[in-house]
PDB file of C-alpha atoms in Angstrom:
ATOM      1  CA  UNK S   1     129.957  57.289  58.026  1.00 61.00           C
ATOM      2  CA  UNK S   2     133.488  56.649  56.853  1.00 73.00           C
ATOM      3  CA  UNK S   3     133.665  53.037  58.017  1.00 75.00           C
ATOM      4  CA  UNK S   4     135.352  51.243  60.874  1.00 86.00           C
ATOM      5  CA  UNK S   5     138.279  49.827  58.902  1.00 91.00           C
ATOM      6  CA  UNK S   6     140.515  51.046  56.113  1.00 91.00           C
ATOM      7  CA  UNK S   7     138.678  48.743  53.711  1.00 88.00           C
ATOM      8  CA  UNK S   8     135.278  50.166  54.693  1.00 86.00           C
ATOM      9  CA  UNK S   9     136.658  53.698  54.312  1.00 90.00           C
ATOM     10  CA  UNK S  10     137.832  52.809  50.813  1.00 90.00           C
ATOM     11  CA  UNK S  11     134.368  51.474  49.945  1.00 87.00           C
ATOM     12  CA  UNK S  12     132.701  54.670  51.137  1.00 88.00           C
ATOM     13  CA  UNK S  13     135.248  56.731  49.218  1.00 91.00           C
ATOM     14  CA  UNK S  14     134.603  54.731  46.046  1.00 92.00           C
ATOM     15  CA  UNK S  15     130.868  55.427  46.225  1.00 92.00           C
ATOM     16  CA  UNK S  16     131.480  59.124  46.862  1.00 93.00           C
ATOM     17  CA  UNK S  17     133.977  59.277  43.985  1.00 96.00           C
ATOM     18  CA  UNK S  18     131.527  57.625  41.600  1.00 96.00           C
ATOM     19  CA  UNK S  19     128.822  60.106  42.542  1.00 97.00           C
ATOM     20  CA  UNK S  20     131.230  63.033  42.102  1.00 98.00           C
ATOM     21  CA  UNK S  21     132.188  61.675  38.671  1.00 98.00           C
ATOM     22  CA  UNK S  22     128.494  61.417  37.776  1.00 98.00           C
ATOM     23  CA  UNK S  23     127.859  65.029  38.773  1.00 98.00           C
ATOM     24  CA  UNK S  24     130.805  66.187  36.674  1.00 98.00           C
ATOM     25  CA  UNK S  25     129.636  64.118  33.715  1.00 98.00           C
ATOM     26  CA  UNK S  26     126.032  65.399  33.724  1.00 98.00           C
ATOM     27  CA  UNK S  27     126.853  68.997  34.651  1.00 98.00           C
ATOM     28  CA  UNK S  28     126.493  70.299  31.059  1.00 97.00           C
ATOM     29  CA  UNK S  29     122.912  69.029  30.932  1.00 98.00           C
ATOM     30  CA  UNK S  30     121.905  70.607  34.235  1.00 98.00           C
ATOM     31  CA  UNK S  31     123.591  73.912  33.381  1.00 98.00           C
ATOM     32  CA  UNK S  32     121.133  74.162  30.497  1.00 98.00           C
ATOM     33  CA  UNK S  33     118.150  72.939  32.537  1.00 97.00           C
ATOM     34  CA  UNK S  34     118.805  75.583  35.203  1.00 97.00           C
ATOM     35  CA  UNK S  35     119.229  78.305  32.571  1.00 97.00           C
ATOM     36  CA  UNK S  36     122.908  78.975  33.182  1.00 98.00           C
ATOM     37  CA  UNK S  37     123.889  78.044  29.632  1.00 97.00           C
ATOM     38  CA  UNK S  38     121.852  77.658  26.465  1.00 96.00           C
ATOM     39  CA  UNK S  39     121.525  75.013  23.784  1.00 94.00           C
ATOM     40  CA  UNK S  40     119.388  74.514  20.724  1.00 94.00           C
ATOM     41  CA  UNK S  41     118.880  70.828  21.402  1.00 95.00           C
ATOM     42  CA  UNK S  42     118.240  69.818  25.010  1.00 96.00           C
ATOM     43  CA  UNK S  43     116.992  66.386  23.921  1.00 97.00           C
ATOM     44  CA  UNK S  44     120.341  65.641  22.251  1.00 97.00           C
ATOM     45  CA  UNK S  45     122.172  66.698  25.409  1.00 97.00           C
ATOM     46  CA  UNK S  46     119.858  64.474  27.427  1.00 98.00           C
ATOM     47  CA  UNK S  47     120.477  61.518  25.102  1.00 98.00           C
ATOM     48  CA  UNK S  48     124.243  62.031  24.809  1.00 98.00           C
ATOM     49  CA  UNK S  49     125.119  63.213  28.336  1.00 98.00           C
ATOM     50  CA  UNK S  50     122.450  62.660  30.987  1.00 98.00           C
ATOM     51  CA  UNK S  51     121.159  59.189  30.143  1.00 98.00           C
ATOM     52  CA  UNK S  52     124.585  57.534  29.652  1.00 98.00           C
ATOM     53  CA  UNK S  53     125.877  59.154  32.845  1.00 98.00           C
ATOM     54  CA  UNK S  54     122.851  57.985  34.787  1.00 98.00           C
ATOM     55  CA  UNK S  55     123.157  54.467  33.388  1.00 98.00           C
ATOM     56  CA  UNK S  56     126.817  54.302  34.392  1.00 97.00           C
ATOM     57  CA  UNK S  57     126.089  55.450  37.954  1.00 97.00           C
ATOM     58  CA  UNK S  58     123.137  53.098  38.380  1.00 97.00           C
ATOM     59  CA  UNK S  59     125.197  50.181  37.048  1.00 97.00           C
ATOM     60  CA  UNK S  60     127.878  50.929  39.652  1.00 95.00           C
ATOM     61  CA  UNK S  61     125.361  51.272  42.497  1.00 95.00           C
ATOM     62  CA  UNK S  62     123.517  48.106  41.464  1.00 95.00           C
ATOM     63  CA  UNK S  63     126.740  46.085  41.373  1.00 94.00           C
ATOM     64  CA  UNK S  64     127.860  47.575  44.676  1.00 91.00           C
ATOM     65  CA  UNK S  65     124.578  46.634  46.360  1.00 91.00           C
ATOM     66  CA  UNK S  66     124.579  43.119  44.894  1.00 93.00           C
ATOM     67  CA  UNK S  67     127.992  42.519  46.453  1.00 89.00           C
ATOM     68  CA  UNK S  68     126.953  44.058  49.780  1.00 84.00           C
ATOM     69  CA  UNK S  69     126.354  41.642  52.619  1.00 79.00           C
ATOM     70  CA  UNK S  70     123.804  43.837  54.345  1.00 73.00           C
TER      71      UNK S  70
END
């Protein structure tokens, strides 16, 4: 899955890195959802953490796929 050339490997790595960044960014929200931590305002956490993180990841994936030749 890593690609046949160094360039393809770099592309795969960039997608994996973006997803890892997304998981790190939205972790506070999911820690609350899964009951590991607590908050008084889950909706605020959703608005301030989850939705912007999701938008950033989807923007990256959309741009990546638009540039893809397959």
